[in-house]
């Protein structure tokens, strides 16, 4: 049974999408069968993995509303072992459209459970909010991976996502666990990055990944070429670090 990992943090710009794209691609590169689910209406994971979000016929939105089946909204193209379930702007309307739908929190879970046997990993990129979409992702997930940016306010907001995880665990998904926290955009030239890492380690009992993702301009460039970092610049520090994160994620799964 594949491990379903939601990449979540209600703060925007912390590296969720970058992590979703590149963790998916590096897991696939390591021979794991991966489905990358874009669950943010901005569709940045979709375009970052090489798809034109305006041109996708069926997306996760149609799947949630029951307007298409799984086969119609899963695409292969980017890389061997890597499938993509895209999203687009329409998904933003789902919150309102799902208001009266029965079991609206577990729609994604119901669908992903049908195919989780076909994958080693299903990675879900969440939107920067704690709305019904994120609740769906957390209800579908086995674990939550929380990227935190190495900046002064890193700890702020962390408690909020951890509380939401607890809430979903109590009410909707008792098996949900924290996969861990991963530091992103680490800048070795500043003391601040180092201080942030030390400070979070001091205040957090949860799992923190050994891999720290550096600030690397290649990671910021890759999406505009529609490529994950391992394809865009295989030898960059960004690619190396996401490969290390992928191998930690694989090994952590093996410990259970
Ligand atoms: P989120 O999905 O949490 O909003 P993104 O992954 O979209 O965050 O990242 C926000 C911005 O920072 C994007 O422009 C992205 O390209 C850039 N970025 C993310 N991680 C890195 C990194 N490690 N090095 C350099 N730029 C990064
Ligand atoms: Mg994002």
PDB file of C-alpha atoms and ligand atoms in Angstrom:
ATOM      1  CA  UNK A   1       0.000   0.000   0.000  1.00  0.00           C
ATOM      2  CA  UNK A   2       1.467   3.344  -1.042  1.00  0.00           C
ATOM      3  CA  UNK A   3       2.256   6.043   1.494  1.00  0.00           C
ATOM      4  CA  UNK A   4       0.144   9.170   1.024  1.00  0.00           C
ATOM      5  CA  UNK A   5       2.016  12.313   2.097  1.00  0.00           C
ATOM      6  CA  UNK A   6       0.381  15.755   2.261  1.00  0.00           C
ATOM      7  CA  UNK A   7       2.781  18.704   1.947  1.00  0.00           C
ATOM      8  CA  UNK A   8       1.076  21.316   4.107  1.00  0.00           C
ATOM      9  CA  UNK A   9       1.601  24.648   5.826  1.00  0.00           C
ATOM     10  CA  UNK A  10      -0.999  27.416   5.767  1.00  0.00           C
ATOM     11  CA  UNK A  11       1.738  29.969   5.170  1.00  0.00           C
ATOM     12  CA  UNK A  12       2.382  30.789   1.538  1.00  0.00           C
ATOM     13  CA  UNK A  13       5.829  30.898   0.006  1.00  0.00           C
ATOM     14  CA  UNK A  14       7.484  28.417   2.373  1.00  0.00           C
ATOM     15  CA  UNK A  15       8.409  25.883  -0.298  1.00  0.00           C
ATOM     16  CA  UNK A  16       5.421  23.516  -0.319  1.00  0.00           C
ATOM     17  CA  UNK A  17       5.063  23.374  -4.083  1.00  0.00           C
ATOM     18  CA  UNK A  18       8.814  23.266  -4.683  1.00  0.00           C
ATOM     19  CA  UNK A  19       9.011  20.366  -2.249  1.00  0.00           C
ATOM     20  CA  UNK A  20       5.990  18.571  -3.735  1.00  0.00           C
ATOM     21  CA  UNK A  21       7.390  18.797  -7.280  1.00  0.00           C
ATOM     22  CA  UNK A  22      10.959  17.847  -6.477  1.00  0.00           C
ATOM     23  CA  UNK A  23      10.300  15.255  -3.803  1.00  0.00           C
ATOM     24  CA  UNK A  24       7.901  13.544  -6.237  1.00  0.00           C
ATOM     25  CA  UNK A  25      10.465  13.642  -9.036  1.00  0.00           C
ATOM     26  CA  UNK A  26      13.378  12.479  -6.876  1.00  0.00           C
ATOM     27  CA  UNK A  27      11.335   9.615  -5.415  1.00  0.00           C
ATOM     28  CA  UNK A  28      10.494   8.586  -8.992  1.00  0.00           C
ATOM     29  CA  UNK A  29      14.143   8.905  -9.988  1.00  0.00           C
ATOM     30  CA  UNK A  30      14.992   6.539  -7.122  1.00  0.00           C
ATOM     31  CA  UNK A  31      12.718   3.946  -8.715  1.00  0.00           C
ATOM     32  CA  UNK A  32       9.591   4.561  -6.630  1.00  0.00           C
ATOM     33  CA  UNK A  33       6.251   4.665  -8.384  1.00  0.00           C
ATOM     34  CA  UNK A  34       4.816   8.115  -7.618  1.00  0.00           C
ATOM     35  CA  UNK A  35       1.580  10.018  -8.112  1.00  0.00           C
ATOM     36  CA  UNK A  36       1.909  13.775  -7.601  1.00  0.00           C
ATOM     37  CA  UNK A  37      -1.436  15.396  -6.798  1.00  0.00           C
ATOM     38  CA  UNK A  38      -1.741  19.150  -7.286  1.00  0.00           C
ATOM     39  CA  UNK A  39      -4.356  20.260  -4.772  1.00  0.00           C
ATOM     40  CA  UNK A  40      -3.795  24.005  -5.003  1.00  0.00           C
ATOM     41  CA  UNK A  41      -6.034  26.003  -7.393  1.00  0.00           C
ATOM     42  CA  UNK A  42      -2.939  27.989  -8.396  1.00  0.00           C
ATOM     43  CA  UNK A  43      -1.793  24.886 -10.266  1.00  0.00           C
ATOM     44  CA  UNK A  44       1.897  25.612  -9.755  1.00  0.00           C
ATOM     45  CA  UNK A  45       2.815  21.966  -9.226  1.00  0.00           C
ATOM     46  CA  UNK A  46       0.966  21.155 -12.458  1.00  0.00           C
ATOM     47  CA  UNK A  47       2.934  23.669 -14.527  1.00  0.00           C
ATOM     48  CA  UNK A  48       6.155  22.950 -12.654  1.00  0.00           C
ATOM     49  CA  UNK A  49       5.847  19.333 -13.740  1.00  0.00           C
ATOM     50  CA  UNK A  50       5.514  20.339 -17.359  1.00  0.00           C
ATOM     51  CA  UNK A  51       1.771  20.550 -17.963  1.00  0.00           C
ATOM     52  CA  UNK A  52      -0.155  23.546 -19.284  1.00  0.00           C
ATOM     53  CA  UNK A  53      -2.700  24.054 -16.529  1.00  0.00           C
ATOM     54  CA  UNK A  54      -5.090  25.921 -18.845  1.00  0.00           C
ATOM     55  CA  UNK A  55      -5.158  22.986 -21.229  1.00  0.00           C
ATOM     56  CA  UNK A  56      -5.867  20.045 -18.975  1.00  0.00           C
ATOM     57  CA  UNK A  57      -9.165  18.446 -19.877  1.00  0.00           C
ATOM     58  CA  UNK A  58      -9.897  16.754 -16.564  1.00  0.00           C
ATOM     59  CA  UNK A  59      -8.328  17.691 -13.239  1.00  0.00           C
ATOM     60  CA  UNK A  60      -8.666  16.812  -9.566  1.00  0.00           C
ATOM     61  CA  UNK A  61     -11.582  19.281  -9.487  1.00  0.00           C
ATOM     62  CA  UNK A  62     -13.740  17.149 -11.783  1.00  0.00           C
ATOM     63  CA  UNK A  63     -12.701  14.097  -9.772  1.00  0.00           C
ATOM     64  CA  UNK A  64     -13.861  15.672  -6.482  1.00  0.00           C
ATOM     65  CA  UNK A  65     -17.209  16.649  -7.949  1.00  0.00           C
ATOM     66  CA  UNK A  66     -17.719  13.185  -9.389  1.00  0.00           C
ATOM     67  CA  UNK A  67     -17.586  14.496 -12.954  1.00  0.00           C
ATOM     68  CA  UNK A  68     -14.777  12.195 -14.040  1.00  0.00           C
ATOM     69  CA  UNK A  69     -13.025   9.020 -12.969  1.00  0.00           C
ATOM     70  CA  UNK A  70      -9.427   8.538 -11.859  1.00  0.00           C
ATOM     71  CA  UNK A  71      -8.198   7.386 -15.255  1.00  0.00           C
ATOM     72  CA  UNK A  72      -9.294  10.623 -16.897  1.00  0.00           C
ATOM     73  CA  UNK A  73      -7.388  12.928 -14.538  1.00  0.00           C
ATOM     74  CA  UNK A  74      -4.067  11.096 -14.180  1.00  0.00           C
ATOM     75  CA  UNK A  75      -1.414  12.029 -16.741  1.00  0.00           C
ATOM     76  CA  UNK A  76       2.017  10.627 -17.555  1.00  0.00           C
ATOM     77  CA  UNK A  77       4.677  12.578 -19.324  1.00  0.00           C
ATOM     78  CA  UNK A  78       7.379  14.231 -17.280  1.00  0.00           C
ATOM     79  CA  UNK A  79       9.445  11.346 -16.092  1.00  0.00           C
ATOM     80  CA  UNK A  80       9.393   7.588 -15.768  1.00  0.00           C
ATOM     81  CA  UNK A  81       7.531   6.370 -12.654  1.00  0.00           C
ATOM     82  CA  UNK A  82       5.891   9.765 -12.161  1.00  0.00           C
ATOM     83  CA  UNK A  83       2.167  10.345 -12.708  1.00  0.00           C
ATOM     84  CA  UNK A  84       0.476  13.709 -12.205  1.00  0.00           C
ATOM     85  CA  UNK A  85      -3.043  14.653 -11.158  1.00  0.00           C
ATOM     86  CA  UNK A  86      -3.299  18.328 -12.146  1.00  0.00           C
ATOM     87  CA  UNK A  87      -5.409  21.180 -10.816  1.00  0.00           C
ATOM     88  CA  UNK A  88      -6.468  24.556 -12.136  1.00  0.00           C
ATOM     89  CA  UNK A  89      -8.391  27.665 -11.085  1.00  0.00           C
ATOM     90  CA  UNK A  90     -11.692  25.780 -11.035  1.00  0.00           C
ATOM     91  CA  UNK A  91     -10.606  24.060  -7.850  1.00  0.00           C
ATOM     92  CA  UNK A  92     -11.005  27.380  -6.001  1.00  0.00           C
ATOM     93  CA  UNK A  93     -14.774  27.040  -6.432  1.00  0.00           C
ATOM     94  CA  UNK A  94     -14.826  23.613  -4.832  1.00  0.00           C
ATOM     95  CA  UNK A  95     -15.067  25.041  -1.324  1.00  0.00           C
ATOM     96  CA  UNK A  96     -18.480  26.532  -2.062  1.00  0.00           C
ATOM     97  CA  UNK A  97     -19.660  23.813  -4.396  1.00  0.00           C
ATOM     98  CA  UNK A  98     -18.924  21.124  -1.849  1.00  0.00           C
ATOM     99  CA  UNK A  99     -20.772  22.861   1.014  1.00  0.00           C
ATOM    100  CA  UNK A 100     -23.789  20.564   0.870  1.00  0.00           C
ATOM    101  CA  UNK A 101     -22.011  17.462  -0.317  1.00  0.00           C
ATOM    102  CA  UNK A 102     -22.119  14.494   2.024  1.00  0.00           C
ATOM    103  CA  UNK A 103     -18.716  13.452   3.438  1.00  0.00           C
ATOM    104  CA  UNK A 104     -17.152  16.503   1.824  1.00  0.00           C
ATOM    105  CA  UNK A 105     -14.012  16.107   3.956  1.00  0.00           C
ATOM    106  CA  UNK A 106     -13.226  12.633   2.664  1.00  0.00           C
ATOM    107  CA  UNK A 107     -13.853  12.917  -1.078  1.00  0.00           C
ATOM    108  CA  UNK A 108     -10.163  12.863  -1.986  1.00  0.00           C
ATOM    109  CA  UNK A 109      -9.489  10.035   0.447  1.00  0.00           C
ATOM    110  CA  UNK A 110     -12.184   7.858  -1.114  1.00  0.00           C
ATOM    111  CA  UNK A 111     -10.657   8.322  -4.565  1.00  0.00           C
ATOM    112  CA  UNK A 112      -6.990   7.942  -3.608  1.00  0.00           C
ATOM    113  CA  UNK A 113      -7.651   4.779  -1.597  1.00  0.00           C
ATOM    114  CA  UNK A 114      -8.821   3.151  -4.831  1.00  0.00           C
ATOM    115  CA  UNK A 115      -5.383   3.564  -6.404  1.00  0.00           C
ATOM    116  CA  UNK A 116      -2.946   3.692  -3.503  1.00  0.00           C
ATOM    117  CA  UNK A 117      -1.962   0.067  -4.175  1.00  0.00           C
ATOM    118  CA  UNK A 118      -0.646   1.087  -7.586  1.00  0.00           C
ATOM    119  CA  UNK A 119       1.885   3.540  -6.120  1.00  0.00           C
ATOM    120  CA  UNK A 120       4.722   3.574  -3.617  1.00  0.00           C
ATOM    121  CA  UNK A 121       4.055   7.236  -2.835  1.00  0.00           C
ATOM    122  CA  UNK A 122       1.242   9.705  -3.418  1.00  0.00           C
ATOM    123  CA  UNK A 123       2.387  13.293  -2.775  1.00  0.00           C
ATOM    124  CA  UNK A 124      -0.269  16.009  -2.314  1.00  0.00           C
ATOM    125  CA  UNK A 125       0.606  19.693  -2.713  1.00  0.00           C
ATOM    126  CA  UNK A 126      -1.770  21.675  -0.446  1.00  0.00           C
ATOM    127  CA  UNK A 127      -2.971  25.274  -0.849  1.00  0.00           C
ATOM    128  CA  UNK A 128      -1.745  27.960   1.585  1.00  0.00           C
ATOM    129  CA  UNK A 129      -4.813  27.841   3.822  1.00  0.00           C
ATOM    130  CA  UNK A 130      -6.629  25.525   6.173  1.00  0.00           C
ATOM    131  CA  UNK A 131      -9.786  25.280   4.088  1.00  0.00           C
ATOM    132  CA  UNK A 132     -11.803  22.279   2.950  1.00  0.00           C
ATOM    133  CA  UNK A 133      -9.161  21.414   0.367  1.00  0.00           C
ATOM    134  CA  UNK A 134      -6.415  21.110   2.968  1.00  0.00           C
ATOM    135  CA  UNK A 135      -8.815  19.187   5.232  1.00  0.00           C
ATOM    136  CA  UNK A 136      -9.468  16.786   2.326  1.00  0.00           C
ATOM    137  CA  UNK A 137      -5.727  16.346   1.797  1.00  0.00           C
ATOM    138  CA  UNK A 138      -5.096  15.694   5.506  1.00  0.00           C
ATOM    139  CA  UNK A 139      -7.999  13.262   5.641  1.00  0.00           C
ATOM    140  CA  UNK A 140      -6.597  11.380   2.660  1.00  0.00           C
ATOM    141  CA  UNK A 141      -3.021  11.346   3.948  1.00  0.00           C
ATOM    142  CA  UNK A 142      -1.085   8.854   6.030  1.00  0.00           C
ATOM    143  CA  UNK A 143       1.403  11.536   7.015  1.00  0.00           C
ATOM    144  CA  UNK A 144       1.978  15.291   6.777  1.00  0.00           C
ATOM    145  CA  UNK A 145       5.253  16.854   5.716  1.00  0.00           C
ATOM    146  CA  UNK A 146       5.567  20.475   6.839  1.00  0.00           C
ATOM    147  CA  UNK A 147       8.104  22.654   5.017  1.00  0.00           C
ATOM    148  CA  UNK A 148       9.297  25.614   7.046  1.00  0.00           C
ATOM    149  CA  UNK A 149      11.230  28.471   5.625  1.00  0.00           C
ATOM    150  CA  UNK A 150      14.416  29.496   7.404  1.00  0.00           C
ATOM    151  CA  UNK A 151      13.253  32.979   8.341  1.00  0.00           C
ATOM    152  CA  UNK A 152      12.594  34.853  11.516  1.00  0.00           C
ATOM    153  CA  UNK A 153       8.911  33.942  11.844  1.00  0.00           C
ATOM    154  CA  UNK A 154       9.389  30.251  11.098  1.00  0.00           C
ATOM    155  CA  UNK A 155       7.809  29.062  14.333  1.00  0.00           C
ATOM    156  CA  UNK A 156       4.825  31.310  13.896  1.00  0.00           C
ATOM    157  CA  UNK A 157       2.137  29.334  12.139  1.00  0.00           C
ATOM    158  CA  UNK A 158       3.764  26.015  12.857  1.00  0.00           C
ATOM    159  CA  UNK A 159       1.546  25.506  15.885  1.00  0.00           C
ATOM    160  CA  UNK A 160      -1.496  26.245  13.731  1.00  0.00           C
ATOM    161  CA  UNK A 161      -0.776  23.501  11.226  1.00  0.00           C
ATOM    162  CA  UNK A 162       0.068  21.083  14.051  1.00  0.00           C
ATOM    163  CA  UNK A 163      -3.285  21.889  15.714  1.00  0.00           C
ATOM    164  CA  UNK A 164      -5.091  21.280  12.450  1.00  0.00           C
ATOM    165  CA  UNK A 165      -3.350  17.935  12.105  1.00  0.00           C
ATOM    166  CA  UNK A 166      -4.544  17.049  15.636  1.00  0.00           C
ATOM    167  CA  UNK A 167      -8.100  18.118  14.805  1.00  0.00           C
ATOM    168  CA  UNK A 168      -8.198  16.021  11.630  1.00  0.00           C
ATOM    169  CA  UNK A 169      -6.696  13.116  13.554  1.00  0.00           C
ATOM    170  CA  UNK A 170      -9.438  13.293  16.185  1.00  0.00           C
ATOM    171  CA  UNK A 171     -12.398  13.757  13.915  1.00  0.00           C
ATOM    172  CA  UNK A 172     -11.614  12.402  10.468  1.00  0.00           C
ATOM    173  CA  UNK A 173      -8.416  10.409  10.159  1.00  0.00           C
ATOM    174  CA  UNK A 174      -7.243   8.709  13.373  1.00  0.00           C
ATOM    175  CA  UNK A 175      -4.189   7.217  11.661  1.00  0.00           C
ATOM    176  CA  UNK A 176      -2.779  10.555  10.501  1.00  0.00           C
ATOM    177  CA  UNK A 177       0.784  11.160  11.618  1.00  0.00           C
ATOM    178  CA  UNK A 178       3.339  13.871  11.228  1.00  0.00           C
ATOM    179  CA  UNK A 179       5.856  12.785   8.625  1.00  0.00           C
ATOM    180  CA  UNK A 180       8.178  15.513   9.746  1.00  0.00           C
ATOM    181  CA  UNK A 181       9.366  19.055   9.316  1.00  0.00           C
ATOM    182  CA  UNK A 182      11.774  20.060   6.578  1.00  0.00           C
ATOM    183  CA  UNK A 183      13.716  23.322   6.518  1.00  0.00           C
ATOM    184  CA  UNK A 184      13.715  25.121   3.180  1.00  0.00           C
ATOM    185  CA  UNK A 185      15.556  28.077   1.632  1.00  0.00           C
ATOM    186  CA  UNK A 186      18.485  27.763   4.007  1.00  0.00           C
ATOM    187  CA  UNK A 187      21.027  30.467   3.367  1.00  0.00           C
ATOM    188  CA  UNK A 188      24.474  29.430   4.605  1.00  0.00           C
ATOM    189  CA  UNK A 189      25.733  33.015   4.298  1.00  0.00           C
ATOM    190  CA  UNK A 190      23.493  34.312   7.075  1.00  0.00           C
ATOM    191  CA  UNK A 191      23.516  33.555  10.764  1.00  0.00           C
ATOM    192  CA  UNK A 192      19.758  33.915  10.702  1.00  0.00           C
ATOM    193  CA  UNK A 193      19.170  30.619   8.884  1.00  0.00           C
ATOM    194  CA  UNK A 194      21.333  28.794  11.397  1.00  0.00           C
ATOM    195  CA  UNK A 195      19.591  30.476  14.333  1.00  0.00           C
ATOM    196  CA  UNK A 196      16.175  29.580  12.966  1.00  0.00           C
ATOM    197  CA  UNK A 197      17.131  25.929  12.602  1.00  0.00           C
ATOM    198  CA  UNK A 198      18.553  25.806  16.138  1.00  0.00           C
ATOM    199  CA  UNK A 199      15.530  27.583  17.558  1.00  0.00           C
ATOM    200  CA  UNK A 200      12.979  25.306  15.908  1.00  0.00           C
ATOM    201  CA  UNK A 201      14.934  22.220  16.993  1.00  0.00           C
ATOM    202  CA  UNK A 202      14.794  23.495  20.571  1.00  0.00           C
ATOM    203  CA  UNK A 203      11.036  24.043  20.533  1.00  0.00           C
ATOM    204  CA  UNK A 204       9.831  21.093  18.533  1.00  0.00           C
ATOM    205  CA  UNK A 205       9.694  17.488  19.621  1.00  0.00           C
ATOM    206  CA  UNK A 206       8.527  16.322  16.237  1.00  0.00           C
ATOM    207  CA  UNK A 207      10.640  14.655  13.605  1.00  0.00           C
ATOM    208  CA  UNK A 208      12.918  17.037  11.754  1.00  0.00           C
ATOM    209  CA  UNK A 209      14.529  15.844   8.548  1.00  0.00           C
ATOM    210  CA  UNK A 210      18.326  15.859   8.515  1.00  0.00           C
ATOM    211  CA  UNK A 211      18.244  17.143   4.967  1.00  0.00           C
ATOM    212  CA  UNK A 212      18.019  20.928   4.845  1.00  0.00           C
ATOM    213  CA  UNK A 213      17.027  22.420   1.501  1.00  0.00           C
ATOM    214  CA  UNK A 214      19.376  25.305   0.599  1.00  0.00           C
ATOM    215  CA  UNK A 215      18.347  28.477  -1.131  1.00  0.00           C
ATOM    216  CA  UNK A 216      19.283  27.671  -4.715  1.00  0.00           C
ATOM    217  CA  UNK A 217      18.345  29.832  -7.676  1.00  0.00           C
ATOM    218  CA  UNK A 218      18.093  26.746  -9.910  1.00  0.00           C
ATOM    219  CA  UNK A 219      15.134  25.587  -7.797  1.00  0.00           C
ATOM    220  CA  UNK A 220      13.384  28.883  -8.479  1.00  0.00           C
ATOM    221  CA  UNK A 221      14.153  28.744 -12.221  1.00  0.00           C
ATOM    222  CA  UNK A 222      13.155  25.150 -12.919  1.00  0.00           C
ATOM    223  CA  UNK A 223       9.332  25.629 -12.816  1.00  0.00           C
ATOM    224  CA  UNK A 224       9.374  28.167 -15.633  1.00  0.00           C
ATOM    225  CA  UNK A 225      10.941  25.442 -17.780  1.00  0.00           C
ATOM    226  CA  UNK A 226       8.309  22.949 -16.658  1.00  0.00           C
ATOM    227  CA  UNK A 227      10.922  20.652 -15.203  1.00  0.00           C
ATOM    228  CA  UNK A 228      11.674  19.259 -11.763  1.00  0.00           C
ATOM    229  CA  UNK A 229      15.164  20.083 -10.514  1.00  0.00           C
ATOM    230  CA  UNK A 230      16.656  16.653 -11.210  1.00  0.00           C
ATOM    231  CA  UNK A 231      15.902  17.127 -14.908  1.00  0.00           C
ATOM    232  CA  UNK A 232      16.585  20.865 -15.079  1.00  0.00           C
ATOM    233  CA  UNK A 233      19.982  20.852 -13.369  1.00  0.00           C
ATOM    234  CA  UNK A 234      20.853  17.432 -12.096  1.00  0.00           C
ATOM    235  CA  UNK A 235      24.078  18.481 -10.348  1.00  0.00           C
ATOM    236  CA  UNK A 236      22.737  21.608  -8.609  1.00  0.00           C
ATOM    237  CA  UNK A 237      22.685  21.810  -4.819  1.00  0.00           C
ATOM    238  CA  UNK A 238      18.876  21.888  -5.067  1.00  0.00           C
ATOM    239  CA  UNK A 239      18.783  18.582  -6.916  1.00  0.00           C
ATOM    240  CA  UNK A 240      21.252  16.966  -4.542  1.00  0.00           C
ATOM    241  CA  UNK A 241      19.299  18.074  -1.495  1.00  0.00           C
ATOM    242  CA  UNK A 242      15.919  16.880  -2.797  1.00  0.00           C
ATOM    243  CA  UNK A 243      17.535  13.526  -3.644  1.00  0.00           C
ATOM    244  CA  UNK A 244      18.725  13.300  -0.049  1.00  0.00           C
ATOM    245  CA  UNK A 245      15.276  14.193   1.236  1.00  0.00           C
ATOM    246  CA  UNK A 246      13.744  11.523  -1.005  1.00  0.00           C
ATOM    247  CA  UNK A 247      16.073   8.886   0.348  1.00  0.00           C
ATOM    248  CA  UNK A 248      15.289   9.924   3.942  1.00  0.00           C
ATOM    249  CA  UNK A 249      11.573   9.696   3.189  1.00  0.00           C
ATOM    250  CA  UNK A 250      12.018   6.236   1.664  1.00  0.00           C
ATOM    251  CA  UNK A 251      14.072   5.004   4.623  1.00  0.00           C
ATOM    252  CA  UNK A 252      11.729   6.454   7.210  1.00  0.00           C
ATOM    253  CA  UNK A 253       8.936   4.429   5.664  1.00  0.00           C
ATOM    254  CA  UNK A 254      11.032   1.326   6.027  1.00  0.00           C
ATOM    255  CA  UNK A 255      11.403   1.783   9.781  1.00  0.00           C
ATOM    256  CA  UNK A 256       7.724   1.293  10.516  1.00  0.00           C
TER     257      UNK A 256
HETATM  258  P1  LIG B   1       4.541  27.558  -1.401  1.00  0.00           P
HETATM  259  O1  LIG B   1       4.055  26.448  -2.272  1.00  0.00           O
HETATM  260  O2  LIG B   1       4.674  27.156   0.040  1.00  0.00           O
HETATM  261  O3  LIG B   1       3.751  28.806  -1.568  1.00  0.00           O
HETATM  262  P2  LIG B   1       6.780  27.704  -3.244  1.00  0.00           P
HETATM  263  O4  LIG B   1       7.350  26.335  -3.309  1.00  0.00           O
HETATM  264  O5  LIG B   1       5.884  28.120  -4.356  1.00  0.00           O
HETATM  265  O6  LIG B   1       6.051  27.903  -1.851  1.00  0.00           O
HETATM  266  O7  LIG B   1       8.008  28.695  -3.081  1.00  0.00           O
HETATM  267  C1  LIG B   1       7.828  30.118  -3.040  1.00  0.00           C
HETATM  268  C2  LIG B   1       8.856  30.795  -3.930  1.00  0.00           C
HETATM  269  O8  LIG B   1      10.174  30.514  -3.470  1.00  0.00           O
HETATM  270  C3  LIG B   1       8.828  30.282  -5.357  1.00  0.00           C
HETATM  271  O9  LIG B   1       9.098  31.347  -6.226  1.00  0.00           O
HETATM  272  C4  LIG B   1       9.938  29.251  -5.412  1.00  0.00           C
HETATM  273  O10 LIG B   1      10.497  29.124  -6.709  1.00  0.00           O
HETATM  274  C5  LIG B   1      10.938  29.831  -4.452  1.00  0.00           C
HETATM  275  N1  LIG B   1      11.692  28.779  -3.751  1.00  0.00           N
HETATM  276  C6  LIG B   1      11.205  27.743  -3.051  1.00  0.00           C
HETATM  277  N2  LIG B   1      12.176  26.992  -2.511  1.00  0.00           N
HETATM  278  C7  LIG B   1      13.353  27.575  -2.901  1.00  0.00           C
HETATM  279  C8  LIG B   1      14.751  27.301  -2.656  1.00  0.00           C
HETATM  280  N3  LIG B   1      15.126  26.258  -1.896  1.00  0.00           N
HETATM  281  N4  LIG B   1      15.664  28.107  -3.230  1.00  0.00           N
HETATM  282  C9  LIG B   1      15.295  29.175  -3.963  1.00  0.00           C
HETATM  283  N5  LIG B   1      14.014  29.495  -4.223  1.00  0.00           N
HETATM  284  C10 LIG B   1      13.041  28.724  -3.703  1.00  0.00           C
HETATM  285 MG1  LIG B   2       2.299  26.294  -3.407  1.00  0.00          MG
END
